[in-house]
XYZ file of N, CA, C and O in Angstrom:
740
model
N -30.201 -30.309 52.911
C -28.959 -30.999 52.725
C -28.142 -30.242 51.694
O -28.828 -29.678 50.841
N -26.849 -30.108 51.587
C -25.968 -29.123 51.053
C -24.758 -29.833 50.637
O -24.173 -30.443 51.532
N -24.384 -29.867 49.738
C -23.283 -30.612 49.077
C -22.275 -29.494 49.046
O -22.611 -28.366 48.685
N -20.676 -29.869 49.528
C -19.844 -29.307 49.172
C -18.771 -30.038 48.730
O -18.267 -31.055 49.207
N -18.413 -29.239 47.522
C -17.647 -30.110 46.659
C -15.666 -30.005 47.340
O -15.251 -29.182 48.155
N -14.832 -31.126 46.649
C -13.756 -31.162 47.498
C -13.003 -29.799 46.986
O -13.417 -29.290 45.944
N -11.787 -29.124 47.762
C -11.482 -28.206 47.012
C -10.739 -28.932 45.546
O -10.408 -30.117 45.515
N -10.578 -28.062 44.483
C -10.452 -27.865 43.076
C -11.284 -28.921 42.679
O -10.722 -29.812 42.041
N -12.741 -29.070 42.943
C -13.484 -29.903 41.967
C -14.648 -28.905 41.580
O -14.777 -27.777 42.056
N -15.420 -29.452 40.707
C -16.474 -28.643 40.084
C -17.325 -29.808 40.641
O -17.276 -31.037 40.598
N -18.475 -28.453 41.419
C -19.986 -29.556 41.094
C -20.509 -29.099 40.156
O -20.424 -28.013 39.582
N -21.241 -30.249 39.962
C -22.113 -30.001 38.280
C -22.241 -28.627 37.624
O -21.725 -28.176 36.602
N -23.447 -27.866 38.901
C -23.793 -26.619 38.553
C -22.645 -25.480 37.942
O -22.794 -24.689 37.011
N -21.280 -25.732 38.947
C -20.432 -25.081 38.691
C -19.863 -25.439 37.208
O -20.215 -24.605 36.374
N -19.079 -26.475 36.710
C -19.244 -26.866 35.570
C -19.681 -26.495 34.991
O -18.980 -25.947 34.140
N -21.378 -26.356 34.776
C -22.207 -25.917 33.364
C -21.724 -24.610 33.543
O -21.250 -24.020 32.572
N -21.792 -23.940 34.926
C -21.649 -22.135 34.655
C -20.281 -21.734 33.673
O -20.387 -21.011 32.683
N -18.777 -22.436 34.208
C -18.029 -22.045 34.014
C -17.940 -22.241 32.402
O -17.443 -21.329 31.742
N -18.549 -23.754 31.576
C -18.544 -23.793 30.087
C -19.184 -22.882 29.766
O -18.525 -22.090 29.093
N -20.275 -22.570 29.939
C -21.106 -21.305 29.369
C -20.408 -20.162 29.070
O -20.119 -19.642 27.992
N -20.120 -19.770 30.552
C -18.672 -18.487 30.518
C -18.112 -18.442 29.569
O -18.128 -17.482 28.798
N -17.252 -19.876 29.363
C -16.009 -19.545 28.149
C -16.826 -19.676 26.562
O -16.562 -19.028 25.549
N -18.001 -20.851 26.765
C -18.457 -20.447 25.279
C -19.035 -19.375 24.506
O -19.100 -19.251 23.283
N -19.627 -18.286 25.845
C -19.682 -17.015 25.392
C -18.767 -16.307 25.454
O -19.060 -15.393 24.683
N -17.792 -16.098 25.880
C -16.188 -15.543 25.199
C -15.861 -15.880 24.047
O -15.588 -15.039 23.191
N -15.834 -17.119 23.835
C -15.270 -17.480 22.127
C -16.614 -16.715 21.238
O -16.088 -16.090 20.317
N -17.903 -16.571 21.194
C -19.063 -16.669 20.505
C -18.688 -14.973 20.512
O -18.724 -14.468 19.390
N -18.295 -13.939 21.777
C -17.910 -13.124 22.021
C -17.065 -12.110 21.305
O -17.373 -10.993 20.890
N -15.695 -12.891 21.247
C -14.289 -12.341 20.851
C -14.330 -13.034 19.398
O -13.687 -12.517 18.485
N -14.988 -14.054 19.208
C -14.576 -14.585 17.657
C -14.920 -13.722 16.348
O -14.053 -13.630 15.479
N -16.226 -13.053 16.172
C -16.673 -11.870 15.143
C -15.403 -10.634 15.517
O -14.889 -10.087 14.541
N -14.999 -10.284 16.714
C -14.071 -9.395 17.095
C -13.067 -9.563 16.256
O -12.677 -8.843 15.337
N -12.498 -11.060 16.840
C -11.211 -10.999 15.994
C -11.197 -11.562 14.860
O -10.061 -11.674 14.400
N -12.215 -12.056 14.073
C -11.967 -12.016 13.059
C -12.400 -10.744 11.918
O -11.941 -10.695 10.777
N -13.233 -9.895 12.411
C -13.168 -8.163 11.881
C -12.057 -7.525 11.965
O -11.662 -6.765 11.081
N -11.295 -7.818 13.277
C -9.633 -7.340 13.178
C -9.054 -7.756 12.326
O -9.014 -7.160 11.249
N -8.609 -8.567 12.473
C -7.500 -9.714 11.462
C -7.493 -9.186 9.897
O -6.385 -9.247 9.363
N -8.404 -8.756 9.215
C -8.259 -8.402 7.817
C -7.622 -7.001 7.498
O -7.443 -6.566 6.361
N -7.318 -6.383 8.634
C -7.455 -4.801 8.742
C -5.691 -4.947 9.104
O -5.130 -3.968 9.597
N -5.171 -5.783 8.917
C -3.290 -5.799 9.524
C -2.760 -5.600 8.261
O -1.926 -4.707 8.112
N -3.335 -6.732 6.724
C -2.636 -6.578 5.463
C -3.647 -6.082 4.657
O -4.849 -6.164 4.915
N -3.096 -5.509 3.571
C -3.868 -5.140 2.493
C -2.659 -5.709 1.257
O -1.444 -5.889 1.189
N -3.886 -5.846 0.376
C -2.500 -6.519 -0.601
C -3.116 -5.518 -1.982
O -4.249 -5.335 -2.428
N -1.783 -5.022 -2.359
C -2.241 -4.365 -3.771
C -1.243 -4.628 -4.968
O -0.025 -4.720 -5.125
N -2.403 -4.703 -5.738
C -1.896 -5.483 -7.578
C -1.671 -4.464 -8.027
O -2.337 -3.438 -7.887
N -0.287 -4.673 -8.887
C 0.231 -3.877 -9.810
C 0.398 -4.476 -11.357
O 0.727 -5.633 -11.618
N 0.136 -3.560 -12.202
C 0.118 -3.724 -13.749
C 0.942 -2.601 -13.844
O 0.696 -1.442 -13.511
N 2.445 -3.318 -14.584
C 3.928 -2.133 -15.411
C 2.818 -2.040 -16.848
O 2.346 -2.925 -17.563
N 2.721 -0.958 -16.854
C 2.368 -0.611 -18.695
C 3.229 -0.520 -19.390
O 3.072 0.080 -20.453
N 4.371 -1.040 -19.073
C 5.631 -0.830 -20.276
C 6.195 -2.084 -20.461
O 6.805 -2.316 -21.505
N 6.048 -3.147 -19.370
C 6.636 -3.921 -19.200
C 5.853 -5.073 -19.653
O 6.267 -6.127 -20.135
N 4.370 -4.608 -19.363
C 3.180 -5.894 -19.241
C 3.596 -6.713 -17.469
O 2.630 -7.388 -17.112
N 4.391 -6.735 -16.760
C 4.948 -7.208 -15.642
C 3.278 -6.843 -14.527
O 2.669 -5.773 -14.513
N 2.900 -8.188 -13.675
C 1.838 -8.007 -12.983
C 2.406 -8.427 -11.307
O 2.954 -9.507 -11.086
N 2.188 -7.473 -10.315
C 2.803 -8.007 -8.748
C 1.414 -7.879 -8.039
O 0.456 -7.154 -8.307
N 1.610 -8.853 -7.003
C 0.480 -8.744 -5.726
C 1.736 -8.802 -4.720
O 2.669 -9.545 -4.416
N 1.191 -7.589 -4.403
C 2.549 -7.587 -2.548
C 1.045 -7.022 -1.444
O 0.058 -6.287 -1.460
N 1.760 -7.952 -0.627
C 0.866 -7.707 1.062
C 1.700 -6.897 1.709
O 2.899 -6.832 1.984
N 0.713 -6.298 1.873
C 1.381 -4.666 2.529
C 1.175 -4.752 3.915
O -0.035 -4.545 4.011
N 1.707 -4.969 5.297
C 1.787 -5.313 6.509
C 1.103 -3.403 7.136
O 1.987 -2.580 7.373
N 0.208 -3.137 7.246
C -0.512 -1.939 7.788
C -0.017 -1.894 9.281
O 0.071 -0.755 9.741
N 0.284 -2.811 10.024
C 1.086 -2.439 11.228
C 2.741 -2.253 11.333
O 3.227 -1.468 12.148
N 3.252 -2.752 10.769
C 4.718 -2.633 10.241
C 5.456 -1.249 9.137
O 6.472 -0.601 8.885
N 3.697 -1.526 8.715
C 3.890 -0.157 7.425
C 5.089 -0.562 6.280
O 5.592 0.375 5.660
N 5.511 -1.836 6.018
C 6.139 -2.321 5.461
C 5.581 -3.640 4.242
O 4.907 -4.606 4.600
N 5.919 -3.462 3.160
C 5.323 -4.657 2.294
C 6.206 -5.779 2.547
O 7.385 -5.694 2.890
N 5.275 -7.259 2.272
C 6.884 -8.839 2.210
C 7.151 -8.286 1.008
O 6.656 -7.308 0.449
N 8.124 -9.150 0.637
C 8.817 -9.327 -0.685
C 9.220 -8.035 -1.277
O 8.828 -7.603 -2.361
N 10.356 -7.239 -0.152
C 10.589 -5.937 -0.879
C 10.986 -6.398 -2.164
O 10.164 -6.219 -3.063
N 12.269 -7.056 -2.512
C 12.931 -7.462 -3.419
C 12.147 -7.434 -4.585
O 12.470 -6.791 -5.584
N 10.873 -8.279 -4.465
C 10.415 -8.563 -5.507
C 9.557 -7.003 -5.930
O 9.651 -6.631 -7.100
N 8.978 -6.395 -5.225
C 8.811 -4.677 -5.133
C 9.834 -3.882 -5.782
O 9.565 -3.031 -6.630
N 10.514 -4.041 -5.552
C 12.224 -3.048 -6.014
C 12.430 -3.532 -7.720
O 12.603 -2.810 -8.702
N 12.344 -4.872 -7.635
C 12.813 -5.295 -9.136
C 11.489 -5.035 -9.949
O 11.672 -4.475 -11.030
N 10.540 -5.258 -9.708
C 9.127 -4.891 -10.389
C 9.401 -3.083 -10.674
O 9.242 -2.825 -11.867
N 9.701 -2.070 -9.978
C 9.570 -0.804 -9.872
C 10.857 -0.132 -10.266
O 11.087 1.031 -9.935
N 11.963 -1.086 -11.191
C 13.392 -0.849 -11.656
C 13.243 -0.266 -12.554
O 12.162 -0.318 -13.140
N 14.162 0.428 -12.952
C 14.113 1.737 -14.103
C 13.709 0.706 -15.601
O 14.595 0.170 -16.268
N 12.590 0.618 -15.842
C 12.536 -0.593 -17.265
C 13.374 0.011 -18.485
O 13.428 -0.551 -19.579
N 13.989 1.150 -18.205
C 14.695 1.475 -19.593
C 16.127 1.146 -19.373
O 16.906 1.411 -20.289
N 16.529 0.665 -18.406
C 17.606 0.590 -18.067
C 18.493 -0.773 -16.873
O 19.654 -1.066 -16.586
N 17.042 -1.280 -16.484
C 17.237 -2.137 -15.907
C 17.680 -2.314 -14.302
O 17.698 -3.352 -13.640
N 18.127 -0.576 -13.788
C 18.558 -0.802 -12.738
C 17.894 -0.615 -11.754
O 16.923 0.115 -11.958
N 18.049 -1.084 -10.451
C 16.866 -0.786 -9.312
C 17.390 -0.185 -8.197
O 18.617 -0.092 -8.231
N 16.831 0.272 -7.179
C 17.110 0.951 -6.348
C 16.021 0.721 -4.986
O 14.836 0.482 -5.221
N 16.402 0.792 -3.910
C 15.878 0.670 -2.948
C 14.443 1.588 -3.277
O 14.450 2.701 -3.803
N 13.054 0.730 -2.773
C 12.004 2.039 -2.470
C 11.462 2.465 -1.650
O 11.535 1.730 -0.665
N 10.933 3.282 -1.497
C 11.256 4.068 0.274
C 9.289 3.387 0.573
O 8.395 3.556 -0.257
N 9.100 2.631 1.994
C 8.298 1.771 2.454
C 7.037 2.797 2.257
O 5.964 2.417 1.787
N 7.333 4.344 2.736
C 6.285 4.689 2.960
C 5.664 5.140 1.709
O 4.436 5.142 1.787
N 6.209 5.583 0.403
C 5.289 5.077 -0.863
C 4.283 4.095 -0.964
O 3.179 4.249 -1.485
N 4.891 2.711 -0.243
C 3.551 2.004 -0.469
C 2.622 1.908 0.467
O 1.525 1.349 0.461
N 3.074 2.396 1.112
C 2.209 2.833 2.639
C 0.871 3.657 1.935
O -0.276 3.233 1.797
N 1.489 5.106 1.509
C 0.484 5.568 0.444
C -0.549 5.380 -0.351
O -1.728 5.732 -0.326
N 0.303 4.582 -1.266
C -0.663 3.535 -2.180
C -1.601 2.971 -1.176
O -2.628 3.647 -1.127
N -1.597 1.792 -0.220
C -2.140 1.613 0.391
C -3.455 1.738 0.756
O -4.537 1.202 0.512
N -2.899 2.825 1.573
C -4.368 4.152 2.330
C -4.487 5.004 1.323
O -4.990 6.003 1.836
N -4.296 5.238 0.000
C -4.909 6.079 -1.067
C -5.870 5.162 -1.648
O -6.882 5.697 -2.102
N -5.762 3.604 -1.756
C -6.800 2.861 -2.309
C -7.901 2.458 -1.291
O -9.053 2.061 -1.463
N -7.100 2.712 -0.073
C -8.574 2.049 0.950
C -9.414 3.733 0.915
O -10.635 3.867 0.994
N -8.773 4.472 0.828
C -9.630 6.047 0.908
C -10.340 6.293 -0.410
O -10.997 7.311 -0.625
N -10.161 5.241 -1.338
C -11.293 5.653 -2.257
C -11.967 4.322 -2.669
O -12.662 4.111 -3.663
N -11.609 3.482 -1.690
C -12.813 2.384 -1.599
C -12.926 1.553 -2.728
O -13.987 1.162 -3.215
N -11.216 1.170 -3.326
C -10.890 0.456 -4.396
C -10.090 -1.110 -4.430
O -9.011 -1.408 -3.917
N -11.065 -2.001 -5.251
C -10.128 -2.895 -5.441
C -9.449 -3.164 -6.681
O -9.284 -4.135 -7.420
N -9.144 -2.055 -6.644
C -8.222 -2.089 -8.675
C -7.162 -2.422 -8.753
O -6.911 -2.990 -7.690
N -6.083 -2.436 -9.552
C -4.760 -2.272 -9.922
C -4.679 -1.172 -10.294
O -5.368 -0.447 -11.012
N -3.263 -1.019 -9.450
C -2.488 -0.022 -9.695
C -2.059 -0.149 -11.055
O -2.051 -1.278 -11.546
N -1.728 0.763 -11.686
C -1.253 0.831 -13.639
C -0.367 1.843 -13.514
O -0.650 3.034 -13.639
N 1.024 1.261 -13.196
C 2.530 1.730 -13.379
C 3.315 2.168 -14.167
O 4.151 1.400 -14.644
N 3.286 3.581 -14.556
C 3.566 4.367 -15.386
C 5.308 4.492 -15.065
O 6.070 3.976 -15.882
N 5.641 4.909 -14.344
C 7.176 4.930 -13.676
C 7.268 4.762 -12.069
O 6.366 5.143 -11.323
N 8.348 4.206 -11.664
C 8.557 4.422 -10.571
C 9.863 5.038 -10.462
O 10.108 6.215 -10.726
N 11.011 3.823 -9.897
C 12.487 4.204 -10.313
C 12.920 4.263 -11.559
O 12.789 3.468 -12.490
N 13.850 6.062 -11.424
C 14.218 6.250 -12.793
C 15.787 6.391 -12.242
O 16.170 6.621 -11.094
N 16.455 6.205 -13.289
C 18.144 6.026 -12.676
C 18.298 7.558 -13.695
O 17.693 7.976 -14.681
N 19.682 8.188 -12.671
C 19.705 9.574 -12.917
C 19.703 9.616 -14.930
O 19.044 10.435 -15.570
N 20.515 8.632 -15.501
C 20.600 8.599 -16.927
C 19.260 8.659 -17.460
O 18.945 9.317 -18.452
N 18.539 7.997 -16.814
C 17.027 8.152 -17.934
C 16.503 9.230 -17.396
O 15.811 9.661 -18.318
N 16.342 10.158 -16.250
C 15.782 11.046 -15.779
C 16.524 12.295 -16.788
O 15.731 12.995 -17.417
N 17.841 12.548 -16.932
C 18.418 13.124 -17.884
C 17.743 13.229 -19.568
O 17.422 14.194 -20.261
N 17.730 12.304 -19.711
C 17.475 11.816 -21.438
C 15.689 12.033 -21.104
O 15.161 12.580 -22.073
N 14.793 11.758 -20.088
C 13.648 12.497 -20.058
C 13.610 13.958 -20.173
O 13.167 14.515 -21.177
N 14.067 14.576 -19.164
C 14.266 15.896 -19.032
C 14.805 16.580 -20.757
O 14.004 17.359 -21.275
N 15.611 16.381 -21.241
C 16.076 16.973 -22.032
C 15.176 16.430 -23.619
O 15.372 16.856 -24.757
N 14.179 15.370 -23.160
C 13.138 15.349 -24.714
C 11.677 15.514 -24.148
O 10.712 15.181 -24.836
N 11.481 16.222 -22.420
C 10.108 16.427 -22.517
C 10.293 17.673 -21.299
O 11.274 18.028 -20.646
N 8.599 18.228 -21.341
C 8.757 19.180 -20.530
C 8.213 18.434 -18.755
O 7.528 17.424 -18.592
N 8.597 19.028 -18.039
C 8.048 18.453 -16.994
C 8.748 17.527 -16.132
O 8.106 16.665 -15.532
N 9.800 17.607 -16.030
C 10.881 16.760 -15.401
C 11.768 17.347 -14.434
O 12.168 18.475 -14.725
N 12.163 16.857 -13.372
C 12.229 17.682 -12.358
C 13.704 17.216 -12.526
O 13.784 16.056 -12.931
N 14.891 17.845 -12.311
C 16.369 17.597 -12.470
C 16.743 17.015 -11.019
O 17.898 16.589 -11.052
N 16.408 16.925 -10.308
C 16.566 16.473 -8.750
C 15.221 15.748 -8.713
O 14.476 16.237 -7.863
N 14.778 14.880 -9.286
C 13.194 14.070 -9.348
C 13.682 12.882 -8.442
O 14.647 12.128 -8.566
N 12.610 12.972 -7.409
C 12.073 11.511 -6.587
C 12.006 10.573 -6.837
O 12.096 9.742 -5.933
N 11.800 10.118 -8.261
C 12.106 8.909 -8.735
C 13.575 8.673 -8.478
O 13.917 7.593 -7.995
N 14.522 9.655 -8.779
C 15.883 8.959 -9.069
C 15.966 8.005 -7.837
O 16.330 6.854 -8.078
N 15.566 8.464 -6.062
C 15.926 7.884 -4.706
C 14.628 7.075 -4.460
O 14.112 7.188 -3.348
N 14.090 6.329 -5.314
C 12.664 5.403 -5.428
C 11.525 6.018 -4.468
O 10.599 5.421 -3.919
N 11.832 7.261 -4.428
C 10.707 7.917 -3.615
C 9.375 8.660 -4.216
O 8.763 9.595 -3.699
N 9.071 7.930 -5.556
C 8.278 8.591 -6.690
C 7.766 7.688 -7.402
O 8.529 6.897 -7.955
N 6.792 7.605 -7.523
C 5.816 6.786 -8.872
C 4.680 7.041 -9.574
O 3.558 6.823 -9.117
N 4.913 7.523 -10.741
C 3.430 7.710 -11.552
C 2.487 6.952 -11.846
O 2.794 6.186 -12.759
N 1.354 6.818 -11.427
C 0.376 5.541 -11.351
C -1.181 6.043 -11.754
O -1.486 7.236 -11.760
N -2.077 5.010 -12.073
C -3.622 5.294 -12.175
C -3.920 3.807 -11.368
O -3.303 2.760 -11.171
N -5.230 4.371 -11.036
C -5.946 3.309 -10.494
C -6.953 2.522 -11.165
O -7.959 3.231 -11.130
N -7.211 1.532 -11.710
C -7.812 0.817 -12.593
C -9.550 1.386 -12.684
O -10.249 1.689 -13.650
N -9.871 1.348 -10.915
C -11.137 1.448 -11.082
C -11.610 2.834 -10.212
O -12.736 2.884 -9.716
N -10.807 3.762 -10.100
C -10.582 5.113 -9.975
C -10.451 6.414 -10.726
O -9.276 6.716 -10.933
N -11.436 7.349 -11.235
C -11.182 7.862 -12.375
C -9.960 8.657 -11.965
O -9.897 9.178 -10.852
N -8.925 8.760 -12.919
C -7.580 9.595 -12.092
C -7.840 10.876 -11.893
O -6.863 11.344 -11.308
N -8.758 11.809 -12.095
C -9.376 13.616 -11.819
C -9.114 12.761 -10.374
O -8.015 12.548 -9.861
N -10.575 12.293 -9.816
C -10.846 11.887 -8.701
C -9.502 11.191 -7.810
O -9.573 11.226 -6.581
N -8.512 10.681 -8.350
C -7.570 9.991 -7.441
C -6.946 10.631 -7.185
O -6.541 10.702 -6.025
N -6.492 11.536 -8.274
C -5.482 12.664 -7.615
C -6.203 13.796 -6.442
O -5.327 14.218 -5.687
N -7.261 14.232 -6.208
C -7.760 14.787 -5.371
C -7.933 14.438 -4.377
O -8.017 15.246 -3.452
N -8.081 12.778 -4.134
C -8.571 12.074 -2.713
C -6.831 12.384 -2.221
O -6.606 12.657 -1.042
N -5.508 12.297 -3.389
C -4.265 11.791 -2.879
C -4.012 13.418 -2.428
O -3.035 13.590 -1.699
N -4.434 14.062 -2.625
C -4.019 15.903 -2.101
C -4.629 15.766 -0.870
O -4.051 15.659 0.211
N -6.196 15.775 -1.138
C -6.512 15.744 0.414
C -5.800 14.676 1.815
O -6.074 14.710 3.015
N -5.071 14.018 1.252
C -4.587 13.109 2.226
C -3.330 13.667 2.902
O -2.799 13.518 4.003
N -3.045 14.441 1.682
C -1.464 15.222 2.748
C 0.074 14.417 2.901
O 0.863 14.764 3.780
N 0.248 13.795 2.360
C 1.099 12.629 2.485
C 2.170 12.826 1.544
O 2.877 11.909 1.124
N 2.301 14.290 1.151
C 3.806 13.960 0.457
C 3.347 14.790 -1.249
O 2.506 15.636 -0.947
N 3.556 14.837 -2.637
C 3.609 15.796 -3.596
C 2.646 14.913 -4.192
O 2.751 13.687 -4.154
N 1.448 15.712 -4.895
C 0.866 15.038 -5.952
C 1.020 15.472 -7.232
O 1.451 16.624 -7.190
N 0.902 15.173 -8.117
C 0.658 15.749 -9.316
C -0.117 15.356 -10.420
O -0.004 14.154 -10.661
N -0.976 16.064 -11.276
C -2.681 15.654 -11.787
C -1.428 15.606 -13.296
O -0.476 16.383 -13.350
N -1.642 14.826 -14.098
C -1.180 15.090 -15.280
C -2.566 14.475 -16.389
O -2.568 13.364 -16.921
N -3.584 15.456 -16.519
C -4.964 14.789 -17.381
C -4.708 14.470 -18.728
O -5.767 14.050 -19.193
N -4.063 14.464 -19.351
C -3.475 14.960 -20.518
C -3.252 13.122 -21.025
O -3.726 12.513 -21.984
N -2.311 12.653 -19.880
C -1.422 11.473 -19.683
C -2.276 10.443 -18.926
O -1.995 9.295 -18.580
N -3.224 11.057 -18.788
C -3.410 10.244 -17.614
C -3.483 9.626 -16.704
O -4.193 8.632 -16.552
N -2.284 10.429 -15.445
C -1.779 9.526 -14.311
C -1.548 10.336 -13.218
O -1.440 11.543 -13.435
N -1.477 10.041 -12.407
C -0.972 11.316 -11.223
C 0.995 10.537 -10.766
O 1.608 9.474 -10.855
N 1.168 11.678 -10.385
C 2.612 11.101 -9.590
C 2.232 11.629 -8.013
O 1.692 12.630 -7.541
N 2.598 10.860 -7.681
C 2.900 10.380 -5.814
C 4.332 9.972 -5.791
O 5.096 9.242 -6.423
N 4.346 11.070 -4.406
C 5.978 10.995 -4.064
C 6.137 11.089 -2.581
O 5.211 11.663 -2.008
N 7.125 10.643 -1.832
C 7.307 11.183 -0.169
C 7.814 12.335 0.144
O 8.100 12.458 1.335
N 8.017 13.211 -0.527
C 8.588 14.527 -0.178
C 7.381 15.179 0.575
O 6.377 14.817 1.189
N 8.050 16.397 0.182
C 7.180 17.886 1.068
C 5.787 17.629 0.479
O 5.589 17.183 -0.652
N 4.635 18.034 1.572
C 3.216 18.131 0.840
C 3.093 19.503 -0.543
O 3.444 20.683 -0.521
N 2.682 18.973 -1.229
C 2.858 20.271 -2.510
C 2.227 19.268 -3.447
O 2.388 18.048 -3.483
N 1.198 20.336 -4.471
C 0.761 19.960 -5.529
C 0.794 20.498 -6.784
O 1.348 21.598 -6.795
N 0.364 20.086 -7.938
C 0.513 20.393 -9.114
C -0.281 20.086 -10.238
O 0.043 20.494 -11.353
């Protein structure tokens, strides 16, 4: 004897098969997507050493864009002067993938970012080492250490990465990262 069910009904058997199906899809795709899902933002903390000023911005890794530029821009404003300037996304893009490439959850420790051409001037002319056309002036430049990164080591992971100018300053203790041409120093 053979049961056939009406069309669009489930007999039993069918039923149990088809829940099974989907509960091994969810049991399936759920470790999947939730191993994905953490890998879209990264969020990185910043400490101004001049300012004492502390930011957490989520950095969107598919967009390649951080939220809260605004609050990014005014955090990274010339502190001697107050003024700010747009900063170019793929700096923090950098930052970014320079902290996931050395397998850090530190703060960043913000030495300069945007410098407005007046303080880049009045640098230049009381220290050596200042570039008269400097990346900072177009927020495409920031001198930084990594909290839990020795900076020898950060500046080397940031050369090997290729991503634009580094520069080792041991002395000071900080490297500068910029978006220009690959070139080091």
């Amino acid at each position: 004897m053979s049961y056939h069910a009406k069309p669009g009904s489930f007999s039993r058997r069918g039923f149990i098969t088809a829940a099974a199906k989907i509960a091994a899809g969810f049991v399936i795709s759920s470790p999947i997507a939730s191993f994905a899902a953490p890998f879209r933002y990264h969020t990185l903390s910043f400490y101004h050493t001049h300012t004492g000023e502390t930011l957490d911005l989520v950095f969107n890794l598919k967009t390649g864009k951080p939220e809260k530029v605004k609050r990014a821009v005014n955090f990274l404003r010339d502190f001697r002067t107050g003024d700010v300037h747009q900063i170019d996304p793929r700096l923090f893009d950098t930052l970014c993938r320079l902290q996931m490439e050395c397998g850090s959850s530190g703060t960043f420790e913000v030495i300069s970012g945007y410098r407005s051409p007046k303080t880049n001037e009045t640098l230049r002319n009381a220290t050596n080492g200042v570039a008269k056309k400097s990346l900072h002036m177009q927020g495409r430049a920031i001198d930084i250490r990594l909290s839990d990164v020795p900076t020898r080591e950060l500046g080397a992971k940031a050369r090997s990465m290729k991503r634009g100018g580094v520069g080792y300053y041991a002395k000071s203790d900080f490297i500068h990262l910029d978006t220009g041409r690959v070139r080091s120093w």
